[in-house]
JSON list of C-alpha atoms in Angstrom, two decimals:
[
{"chain": "A", "resi": 1, "resn": "MET", "atom": "CA", "xyz": [-52.72, -7.18, -8.50]},
{"chain": "A", "resi": 2, "resn": "ALA", "atom": "CA", "xyz": [-53.06, -8.75, -5.03]},
{"chain": "A", "resi": 3, "resn": "SER", "atom": "CA", "xyz": [-51.82, -5.58, -3.31]},
{"chain": "A", "resi": 4, "resn": "VAL", "atom": "CA", "xyz": [-54.49, -3.59, -5.09]},
{"chain": "A", "resi": 5, "resn": "LEU", "atom": "CA", "xyz": [-57.19, -6.00, -4.04]},
{"chain": "A", "resi": 6, "resn": "LYS", "atom": "CA", "xyz": [-56.05, -6.01, -0.43]},
{"chain": "A", "resi": 7, "resn": "GLU", "atom": "CA", "xyz": [-56.01, -2.25, -0.36]},
{"chain": "A", "resi": 8, "resn": "VAL", "atom": "CA", "xyz": [-59.59, -2.07, -1.67]},
{"chain": "A", "resi": 9, "resn": "GLU", "atom": "CA", "xyz": [-60.64, -4.67, 0.86]},
{"chain": "A", "resi": 10, "resn": "ALA", "atom": "CA", "xyz": [-59.02, -2.75, 3.72]},
{"chain": "A", "resi": 11, "resn": "ARG", "atom": "CA", "xyz": [-60.65, 0.52, 2.65]},
{"chain": "A", "resi": 12, "resn": "LEU", "atom": "CA", "xyz": [-64.12, -1.02, 2.38]},
{"chain": "A", "resi": 13, "resn": "GLY", "atom": "CA", "xyz": [-63.93, -2.78, 5.77]},
{"chain": "A", "resi": 14, "resn": "GLU", "atom": "CA", "xyz": [-65.76, -5.89, 6.92]},
{"chain": "A", "resi": 15, "resn": "GLY", "atom": "CA", "xyz": [-68.74, -7.42, 5.23]},
{"chain": "A", "resi": 16, "resn": "TRP", "atom": "CA", "xyz": [-67.50, -7.17, 1.63]},
{"chain": "A", "resi": 17, "resn": "ARG", "atom": "CA", "xyz": [-66.70, -10.30, -0.33]},
{"chain": "A", "resi": 18, "resn": "MET", "atom": "CA", "xyz": [-64.67, -10.41, -3.53]},
{"chain": "A", "resi": 19, "resn": "GLN", "atom": "CA", "xyz": [-65.53, -12.49, -6.59]},
{"chain": "A", "resi": 20, "resn": "TRP", "atom": "CA", "xyz": [-63.77, -12.65, -9.96]},
{"chain": "A", "resi": 21, "resn": "GLY", "atom": "CA", "xyz": [-65.71, -11.40, -12.95]},
{"chain": "A", "resi": 22, "resn": "PRO", "atom": "CA", "xyz": [-67.81, -8.38, -13.94]},
{"chain": "A", "resi": 23, "resn": "PRO", "atom": "CA", "xyz": [-70.46, -6.91, -11.66]},
{"chain": "A", "resi": 24, "resn": "PRO", "atom": "CA", "xyz": [-74.11, -7.79, -11.80]},
{"chain": "A", "resi": 25, "resn": "ARG", "atom": "CA", "xyz": [-76.44, -5.38, -13.65]},
{"chain": "A", "resi": 26, "resn": "GLY", "atom": "CA", "xyz": [-77.44, -2.32, -11.75]},
{"chain": "A", "resi": 27, "resn": "VAL", "atom": "CA", "xyz": [-77.48, 1.51, -11.45]},
{"chain": "A", "resi": 28, "resn": "TYR", "atom": "CA", "xyz": [-74.01, 3.07, -11.81]},
{"chain": "A", "resi": 29, "resn": "LEU", "atom": "CA", "xyz": [-72.83, 5.37, -9.15]},
{"chain": "A", "resi": 30, "resn": "LEU", "atom": "CA", "xyz": [-70.92, 7.45, -11.81]},
{"chain": "A", "resi": 31, "resn": "LYS", "atom": "CA", "xyz": [-72.50, 9.15, -14.73]},
{"chain": "A", "resi": 32, "resn": "GLU", "atom": "CA", "xyz": [-71.75, 6.83, -17.67]},
{"chain": "A", "resi": 33, "resn": "VAL", "atom": "CA", "xyz": [-70.15, 9.66, -19.59]},
{"chain": "A", "resi": 34, "resn": "TYR", "atom": "CA", "xyz": [-67.30, 9.59, -17.03]},
{"chain": "A", "resi": 35, "resn": "MET", "atom": "CA", "xyz": [-66.72, 5.85, -17.10]},
{"chain": "A", "resi": 36, "resn": "ALA", "atom": "CA", "xyz": [-63.90, 4.59, -19.42]},
{"chain": "A", "resi": 37, "resn": "GLU", "atom": "CA", "xyz": [-64.79, 2.35, -22.32]},
{"chain": "A", "resi": 38, "resn": "LEU", "atom": "CA", "xyz": [-63.66, -1.28, -22.02]},
{"chain": "A", "resi": 39, "resn": "GLU", "atom": "CA", "xyz": [-61.48, -0.87, -25.07]},
{"chain": "A", "resi": 40, "resn": "GLU", "atom": "CA", "xyz": [-59.50, 1.82, -23.40]},
{"chain": "A", "resi": 41, "resn": "ALA", "atom": "CA", "xyz": [-58.90, -0.31, -20.24]},
{"chain": "A", "resi": 42, "resn": "SER", "atom": "CA", "xyz": [-58.08, -3.34, -22.32]},
{"chain": "A", "resi": 43, "resn": "ALA", "atom": "CA", "xyz": [-55.17, -1.53, -23.99]},
{"chain": "A", "resi": 44, "resn": "TYR", "atom": "CA", "xyz": [-53.47, -1.39, -20.47]},
{"chain": "A", "resi": 45, "resn": "CYS", "atom": "CA", "xyz": [-54.22, -4.91, -19.43]},
{"chain": "A", "resi": 46, "resn": "GLY", "atom": "CA", "xyz": [-51.03, -6.52, -20.79]},
{"chain": "A", "resi": 47, "resn": "GLU", "atom": "CA", "xyz": [-48.92, -4.08, -18.77]},
{"chain": "A", "resi": 48, "resn": "GLY", "atom": "CA", "xyz": [-48.22, -5.42, -15.27]},
{"chain": "A", "resi": 49, "resn": "ASP", "atom": "CA", "xyz": [-50.70, -6.28, -12.55]},
{"chain": "A", "resi": 50, "resn": "ILE", "atom": "CA", "xyz": [-53.80, -4.28, -13.75]},
{"chain": "A", "resi": 51, "resn": "VAL", "atom": "CA", "xyz": [-57.12, -5.38, -12.51]},
{"chain": "A", "resi": 52, "resn": "VAL", "atom": "CA", "xyz": [-60.44, -3.61, -13.13]},
{"chain": "A", "resi": 53, "resn": "VAL", "atom": "CA", "xyz": [-62.32, -3.21, -9.76]},
{"chain": "A", "resi": 54, "resn": "TYR", "atom": "CA", "xyz": [-66.03, -2.89, -9.22]},
{"chain": "A", "resi": 55, "resn": "ILE", "atom": "CA", "xyz": [-67.81, -2.25, -5.95]},
{"chain": "A", "resi": 56, "resn": "VAL", "atom": "CA", "xyz": [-71.47, -3.26, -5.62]},
{"chain": "A", "resi": 57, "resn": "ALA", "atom": "CA", "xyz": [-73.90, -2.37, -2.88]},
{"chain": "A", "resi": 58, "resn": "ALA", "atom": "CA", "xyz": [-76.68, -4.92, -3.35]},
{"chain": "A", "resi": 59, "resn": "LEU", "atom": "CA", "xyz": [-79.84, -3.50, -1.88]},
{"chain": "A", "resi": 60, "resn": "GLU", "atom": "CA", "xyz": [-82.61, -5.83, -0.65]},
{"chain": "A", "resi": 61, "resn": "GLY", "atom": "CA", "xyz": [-85.25, -6.08, -3.39]},
{"chain": "A", "resi": 62, "resn": "GLY", "atom": "CA", "xyz": [-82.84, -6.53, -6.31]},
{"chain": "A", "resi": 63, "resn": "LEU", "atom": "CA", "xyz": [-81.32, -3.07, -6.87]},
{"chain": "A", "resi": 64, "resn": "ASN", "atom": "CA", "xyz": [-77.56, -3.06, -7.30]},
{"chain": "A", "resi": 65, "resn": "VAL", "atom": "CA", "xyz": [-75.56, 0.19, -7.01]},
{"chain": "A", "resi": 66, "resn": "VAL", "atom": "CA", "xyz": [-72.35, -0.34, -9.01]},
{"chain": "A", "resi": 67, "resn": "TYR", "atom": "CA", "xyz": [-69.20, 1.73, -8.68]},
{"chain": "A", "resi": 68, "resn": "GLY", "atom": "CA", "xyz": [-66.41, 1.32, -11.12]},
{"chain": "A", "resi": 69, "resn": "ARG", "atom": "CA", "xyz": [-64.27, 3.55, -13.38]},
{"chain": "A", "resi": 70, "resn": "VAL", "atom": "CA", "xyz": [-64.73, 1.27, -16.43]},
{"chain": "A", "resi": 71, "resn": "LYS", "atom": "CA", "xyz": [-68.05, 0.32, -18.09]},
{"chain": "A", "resi": 72, "resn": "PRO", "atom": "CA", "xyz": [-68.65, -3.39, -17.39]},
{"chain": "A", "resi": 73, "resn": "GLY", "atom": "CA", "xyz": [-68.57, -5.93, -20.19]},
{"chain": "A", "resi": 74, "resn": "LEU", "atom": "CA", "xyz": [-66.32, -8.61, -21.80]},
{"chain": "A", "resi": 75, "resn": "SER", "atom": "CA", "xyz": [-62.67, -7.73, -21.51]},
{"chain": "A", "resi": 76, "resn": "LYS", "atom": "CA", "xyz": [-59.17, -9.16, -21.56]},
{"chain": "A", "resi": 77, "resn": "CYS", "atom": "CA", "xyz": [-58.63, -7.49, -18.20]},
{"chain": "A", "resi": 78, "resn": "PRO", "atom": "CA", "xyz": [-59.10, -9.41, -15.04]},
{"chain": "A", "resi": 79, "resn": "MET", "atom": "CA", "xyz": [-62.14, -8.08, -13.16]},
{"chain": "A", "resi": 80, "resn": "ALA", "atom": "CA", "xyz": [-62.71, -8.21, -9.44]},
{"chain": "A", "resi": 81, "resn": "THR", "atom": "CA", "xyz": [-66.11, -7.33, -7.98]},
{"chain": "A", "resi": 82, "resn": "PHE", "atom": "CA", "xyz": [-66.51, -6.46, -4.24]},
{"chain": "A", "resi": 83, "resn": "MET", "atom": "CA", "xyz": [-70.03, -7.02, -3.12]},
{"chain": "A", "resi": 84, "resn": "ARG", "atom": "CA", "xyz": [-72.08, -6.44, 0.04]},
{"chain": "A", "resi": 85, "resn": "ARG", "atom": "CA", "xyz": [-75.74, -6.88, 0.83]},
{"chain": "A", "resi": 86, "resn": "PHE", "atom": "CA", "xyz": [-77.65, -4.07, 2.43]},
{"chain": "A", "resi": 87, "resn": "ALA", "atom": "CA", "xyz": [-81.23, -3.89, 3.74]},
{"chain": "A", "resi": 88, "resn": "LYS", "atom": "CA", "xyz": [-83.47, -1.47, 1.81]},
{"chain": "A", "resi": 89, "resn": "SER", "atom": "CA", "xyz": [-83.47, 0.77, 4.88]},
{"chain": "A", "resi": 90, "resn": "GLU", "atom": "CA", "xyz": [-79.74, 1.03, 4.68]},
{"chain": "A", "resi": 91, "resn": "ALA", "atom": "CA", "xyz": [-79.77, 2.57, 1.12]},
{"chain": "A", "resi": 92, "resn": "ARG", "atom": "CA", "xyz": [-78.35, 5.85, 2.48]},
{"chain": "A", "resi": 93, "resn": "GLN", "atom": "CA", "xyz": [-75.36, 4.19, 4.16]},
{"chain": "A", "resi": 94, "resn": "ALA", "atom": "CA", "xyz": [-74.77, 1.92, 1.10]},
{"chain": "A", "resi": 95, "resn": "VAL", "atom": "CA", "xyz": [-74.64, 4.76, -1.35]},
{"chain": "A", "resi": 96, "resn": "LYS", "atom": "CA", "xyz": [-72.64, 6.95, 1.04]},
{"chain": "A", "resi": 97, "resn": "THR", "atom": "CA", "xyz": [-70.08, 4.12, 1.34]},
{"chain": "A", "resi": 98, "resn": "LEU", "atom": "CA", "xyz": [-69.61, 4.04, -2.37]},
{"chain": "A", "resi": 99, "resn": "ILE", "atom": "CA", "xyz": [-69.42, 7.83, -2.65]},
{"chain": "A", "resi": 100, "resn": "ASP", "atom": "CA", "xyz": [-66.77, 7.99, 0.11]},
{"chain": "A", "resi": 101, "resn": "PHE", "atom": "CA", "xyz": [-64.71, 5.35, -1.67]},
{"chain": "A", "resi": 102, "resn": "ALA", "atom": "CA", "xyz": [-65.01, 7.10, -5.07]},
{"chain": "A", "resi": 103, "resn": "THR", "atom": "CA", "xyz": [-64.18, 10.55, -3.81]},
{"chain": "A", "resi": 104, "resn": "GLY", "atom": "CA", "xyz": [-61.68, 9.58, -1.05]},
{"chain": "A", "resi": 105, "resn": "VAL", "atom": "CA", "xyz": [-59.74, 6.78, -2.68]},
{"chain": "A", "resi": 106, "resn": "ASP", "atom": "CA", "xyz": [-60.19, 7.37, -6.42]},
{"chain": "A", "resi": 107, "resn": "LYS", "atom": "CA", "xyz": [-60.43, 11.18, -6.05]},
{"chain": "A", "resi": 108, "resn": "VAL", "atom": "CA", "xyz": [-63.59, 11.28, -8.24]},
{"chain": "A", "resi": 109, "resn": "PRO", "atom": "CA", "xyz": [-65.05, 14.89, -8.32]},
{"chain": "A", "resi": 110, "resn": "LEU", "atom": "CA", "xyz": [-68.67, 15.08, -6.98]},
{"chain": "A", "resi": 111, "resn": "PHE", "atom": "CA", "xyz": [-70.03, 16.32, -10.31]},
{"chain": "A", "resi": 112, "resn": "GLN", "atom": "CA", "xyz": [-69.35, 12.88, -11.81]},
{"chain": "A", "resi": 113, "resn": "ILE", "atom": "CA", "xyz": [-71.75, 11.17, -9.32]},
{"chain": "A", "resi": 114, "resn": "ASN", "atom": "CA", "xyz": [-75.20, 10.22, -10.49]},
{"chain": "A", "resi": 115, "resn": "PRO", "atom": "CA", "xyz": [-77.54, 12.72, -8.85]},
{"chain": "A", "resi": 116, "resn": "GLU", "atom": "CA", "xyz": [-80.47, 10.43, -9.14]},
{"chain": "A", "resi": 117, "resn": "LEU", "atom": "CA", "xyz": [-78.74, 7.97, -6.79]},
{"chain": "A", "resi": 118, "resn": "ILE", "atom": "CA", "xyz": [-77.99, 10.65, -4.23]},
{"chain": "A", "resi": 119, "resn": "ARG", "atom": "CA", "xyz": [-81.70, 11.72, -4.33]},
{"chain": "A", "resi": 120, "resn": "PHE", "atom": "CA", "xyz": [-82.83, 8.04, -4.07]},
{"chain": "A", "resi": 121, "resn": "ALA", "atom": "CA", "xyz": [-80.56, 7.52, -1.02]},
{"chain": "A", "resi": 122, "resn": "GLY", "atom": "CA", "xyz": [-81.71, 10.76, 0.68]},
{"chain": "A", "resi": 123, "resn": "LEU", "atom": "CA", "xyz": [-78.31, 12.28, 0.65]},
{"chain": "A", "resi": 124, "resn": "CYS", "atom": "CA", "xyz": [-79.18, 15.65, -0.82]},
{"chain": "A", "resi": 125, "resn": "ASP", "atom": "CA", "xyz": [-78.60, 17.23, 2.60]},
{"chain": "A", "resi": 126, "resn": "GLU", "atom": "CA", "xyz": [-74.91, 16.12, 2.43]},
{"chain": "A", "resi": 127, "resn": "TYR", "atom": "CA", "xyz": [-74.46, 16.79, -1.28]},
{"chain": "A", "resi": 128, "resn": "PRO", "atom": "CA", "xyz": [-76.75, 19.73, -2.20]},
{"chain": "A", "resi": 129, "resn": "VAL", "atom": "CA", "xyz": [-74.56, 20.83, -5.08]},
{"chain": "A", "resi": 130, "resn": "VAL", "atom": "CA", "xyz": [-74.98, 17.47, -6.80]},
{"chain": "A", "resi": 131, "resn": "CYS", "atom": "CA", "xyz": [-78.79, 17.26, -6.23]},
{"chain": "A", "resi": 132, "resn": "GLU", "atom": "CA", "xyz": [-79.77, 20.68, -7.39]},
{"chain": "A", "resi": 133, "resn": "ASP", "atom": "CA", "xyz": [-80.11, 21.93, -10.84]},
{"chain": "A", "resi": 134, "resn": "PRO", "atom": "CA", "xyz": [-76.90, 23.75, -11.99]},
{"chain": "A", "resi": 135, "resn": "VAL", "atom": "CA", "xyz": [-78.88, 26.86, -12.74]},
{"chain": "A", "resi": 136, "resn": "VAL", "atom": "CA", "xyz": [-80.24, 26.94, -9.16]},
{"chain": "A", "resi": 137, "resn": "VAL", "atom": "CA", "xyz": [-76.73, 26.46, -7.71]},
{"chain": "A", "resi": 138, "resn": "VAL", "atom": "CA", "xyz": [-75.33, 29.27, -9.81]},
{"chain": "A", "resi": 139, "resn": "SER", "atom": "CA", "xyz": [-78.17, 31.64, -8.88]},
{"chain": "A", "resi": 140, "resn": "LYS", "atom": "CA", "xyz": [-77.65, 30.84, -5.15]},
{"chain": "A", "resi": 141, "resn": "LEU", "atom": "CA", "xyz": [-73.90, 31.57, -5.57]},
{"chain": "A", "resi": 142, "resn": "VAL", "atom": "CA", "xyz": [-74.71, 34.89, -7.30]},
{"chain": "A", "resi": 143, "resn": "ALA", "atom": "CA", "xyz": [-77.23, 35.79, -4.55]},
{"chain": "A", "resi": 144, "resn": "ALA", "atom": "CA", "xyz": [-74.76, 34.91, -1.79]},
{"chain": "A", "resi": 145, "resn": "SER", "atom": "CA", "xyz": [-72.05, 37.03, -3.52]},
{"chain": "A", "resi": 146, "resn": "ALA", "atom": "CA", "xyz": [-74.42, 39.98, -3.81]},
{"chain": "A", "resi": 147, "resn": "ARG", "atom": "CA", "xyz": [-75.36, 39.65, -0.11]},
{"chain": "A", "resi": 148, "resn": "GLN", "atom": "CA", "xyz": [-71.74, 39.75, 0.95]},
{"chain": "A", "resi": 149, "resn": "GLN", "atom": "CA", "xyz": [-71.06, 42.78, -1.33]},
{"chain": "A", "resi": 150, "resn": "ARG", "atom": "CA", "xyz": [-74.01, 44.62, 0.34]},
{"chain": "A", "resi": 151, "resn": "GLN", "atom": "CA", "xyz": [-72.67, 43.80, 3.85]},
{"chain": "A", "resi": 152, "resn": "ARG", "atom": "CA", "xyz": [-69.19, 45.08, 2.92]},
{"chain": "A", "resi": 153, "resn": "GLU", "atom": "CA", "xyz": [-70.78, 48.29, 1.52]},
{"chain": "A", "resi": 154, "resn": "ALA", "atom": "CA", "xyz": [-72.90, 48.69, 4.71]},
{"chain": "A", "resi": 155, "resn": "GLU", "atom": "CA", "xyz": [-69.93, 48.47, 7.06]},
{"chain": "A", "resi": 156, "resn": "PRO", "atom": "CA", "xyz": [-68.06, 51.71, 7.80]},
{"chain": "A", "resi": 157, "resn": "PRO", "atom": "CA", "xyz": [-64.86, 51.95, 5.87]},
{"chain": "A", "resi": 158, "resn": "PRO", "atom": "CA", "xyz": [-61.75, 50.92, 7.81]},
{"chain": "A", "resi": 159, "resn": "ARG", "atom": "CA", "xyz": [-59.85, 53.76, 9.36]},
{"chain": "A", "resi": 160, "resn": "PRO", "atom": "CA", "xyz": [-56.34, 52.68, 8.33]},
{"chain": "A", "resi": 161, "resn": "GLN", "atom": "CA", "xyz": [-54.22, 55.56, 9.77]},
{"chain": "A", "resi": 162, "resn": "THR", "atom": "CA", "xyz": [-56.49, 57.35, 12.20]},
{"chain": "A", "resi": 163, "resn": "TRP", "atom": "CA", "xyz": [-55.65, 54.94, 15.09]},
{"chain": "A", "resi": 164, "resn": "LEU", "atom": "CA", "xyz": [-51.91, 55.75, 14.57]},
{"chain": "A", "resi": 165, "resn": "LEU", "atom": "CA", "xyz": [-52.68, 59.47, 14.71]},
{"chain": "A", "resi": 166, "resn": "GLU", "atom": "CA", "xyz": [-54.83, 59.00, 17.88]},
{"chain": "A", "resi": 167, "resn": "GLU", "atom": "CA", "xyz": [-51.95, 57.11, 19.52]},
{"chain": "A", "resi": 168, "resn": "LEU", "atom": "CA", "xyz": [-49.43, 59.84, 18.63]},
{"chain": "A", "resi": 169, "resn": "VAL", "atom": "CA", "xyz": [-51.73, 62.51, 20.12]},
{"chain": "A", "resi": 170, "resn": "LYS", "atom": "CA", "xyz": [-52.15, 60.46, 23.22]},
{"chain": "A", "resi": 171, "resn": "ILE", "atom": "CA", "xyz": [-48.36, 60.06, 23.70]},
{"chain": "A", "resi": 172, "resn": "LEU", "atom": "CA", "xyz": [-47.79, 63.81, 22.97]},
{"chain": "A", "resi": 173, "resn": "ARG", "atom": "CA", "xyz": [-50.34, 64.77, 25.66]},
{"chain": "A", "resi": 174, "resn": "GLU", "atom": "CA", "xyz": [-48.63, 62.54, 28.17]},
{"chain": "A", "resi": 175, "resn": "LYS", "atom": "CA", "xyz": [-45.26, 64.00, 27.31]},
{"chain": "A", "resi": 176, "resn": "ILE", "atom": "CA", "xyz": [-46.55, 67.55, 27.61]},
{"chain": "A", "resi": 177, "resn": "GLU", "atom": "CA", "xyz": [-48.09, 66.76, 31.02]},
{"chain": "A", "resi": 178, "resn": "LEU", "atom": "CA", "xyz": [-44.73, 65.36, 32.27]},
{"chain": "A", "resi": 179, "resn": "ASP", "atom": "CA", "xyz": [-42.48, 68.05, 30.73]},
{"chain": "A", "resi": 180, "resn": "ALA", "atom": "CA", "xyz": [-43.85, 71.55, 29.98]},
{"chain": "A", "resi": 181, "resn": "GLY", "atom": "CA", "xyz": [-40.83, 72.32, 27.90]},
{"chain": "A", "resi": 182, "resn": "PHE", "atom": "CA", "xyz": [-42.00, 69.72, 25.38]},
{"chain": "A", "resi": 183, "resn": "VAL", "atom": "CA", "xyz": [-44.70, 72.11, 24.22]},
{"chain": "A", "resi": 184, "resn": "GLU", "atom": "CA", "xyz": [-42.03, 74.32, 22.71]},
{"chain": "A", "resi": 185, "resn": "ILE", "atom": "CA", "xyz": [-40.54, 71.29, 20.80]},
{"chain": "A", "resi": 186, "resn": "VAL", "atom": "CA", "xyz": [-44.08, 70.43, 19.38]},
{"chain": "A", "resi": 187, "resn": "LYS", "atom": "CA", "xyz": [-44.64, 74.10, 18.34]},
{"chain": "A", "resi": 188, "resn": "LYS", "atom": "CA", "xyz": [-41.28, 74.18, 16.42]},
{"chain": "A", "resi": 189, "resn": "ILE", "atom": "CA", "xyz": [-42.13, 70.87, 14.72]},
{"chain": "A", "resi": 190, "resn": "VAL", "atom": "CA", "xyz": [-45.61, 72.17, 13.60]},
{"chain": "A", "resi": 191, "resn": "GLU", "atom": "CA", "xyz": [-44.09, 75.46, 12.38]},
{"chain": "A", "resi": 192, "resn": "ASP", "atom": "CA", "xyz": [-41.41, 73.69, 10.34]},
{"chain": "A", "resi": 193, "resn": "PRO", "atom": "CA", "xyz": [-41.98, 69.92, 9.76]},
{"chain": "A", "resi": 194, "resn": "GLU", "atom": "CA", "xyz": [-38.90, 69.75, 7.51]},
{"chain": "A", "resi": 195, "resn": "ARG", "atom": "CA", "xyz": [-36.71, 70.32, 10.59]},
{"chain": "A", "resi": 196, "resn": "LEU", "atom": "CA", "xyz": [-38.04, 67.03, 12.00]},
{"chain": "A", "resi": 197, "resn": "LYS", "atom": "CA", "xyz": [-37.01, 65.12, 8.92]},
{"chain": "A", "resi": 198, "resn": "GLY", "atom": "CA", "xyz": [-33.49, 66.47, 9.36]},
{"chain": "A", "resi": 199, "resn": "CYS", "atom": "CA", "xyz": [-33.25, 64.67, 12.68]},
{"chain": "A", "resi": 200, "resn": "TYR", "atom": "CA", "xyz": [-33.74, 61.32, 11.05]},
{"chain": "A", "resi": 201, "resn": "VAL", "atom": "CA", "xyz": [-31.43, 61.67, 8.04]}
]
């Protein structure tokens, strides 16, 4: 348990203090549907050093942004809450810190993050996929795909073997310039290409 708490403390950096117990009320960073129920977590509490961790960015004015994988409440599990106070002007940094922890340490996918918090913190420029309506995102992806398709169609088709043919013609011209007898060899090859295959068998 102590190693988990030290790891969380190290990842968060300075300014965070830990207290035992559930977090204060607030707005959850994760959509509630993706947070585990307390009963689910309680089933694992008797096994080893399990501790339920919450991280709270306490914004000036009384708004708490709470990150945790389990819905807070009464539980048999020990709970540790890491807390740090932020000025209201630091809302962007506070929410970004929690998102970085959730996605970097716990590997939470972005679609589980509460889009209202991202909008509130002014982070839509960094997480546009989360902020925008899914229908808008899909339509943008379809439009981008269509644009790429039109660009591919507008480009001239690649000339896969013509460069090879051009190189061969260039080499033949050089050989003919150096040795006039080479013209006779080329004529015989053109008249009977099968004869050339016989040289390589």
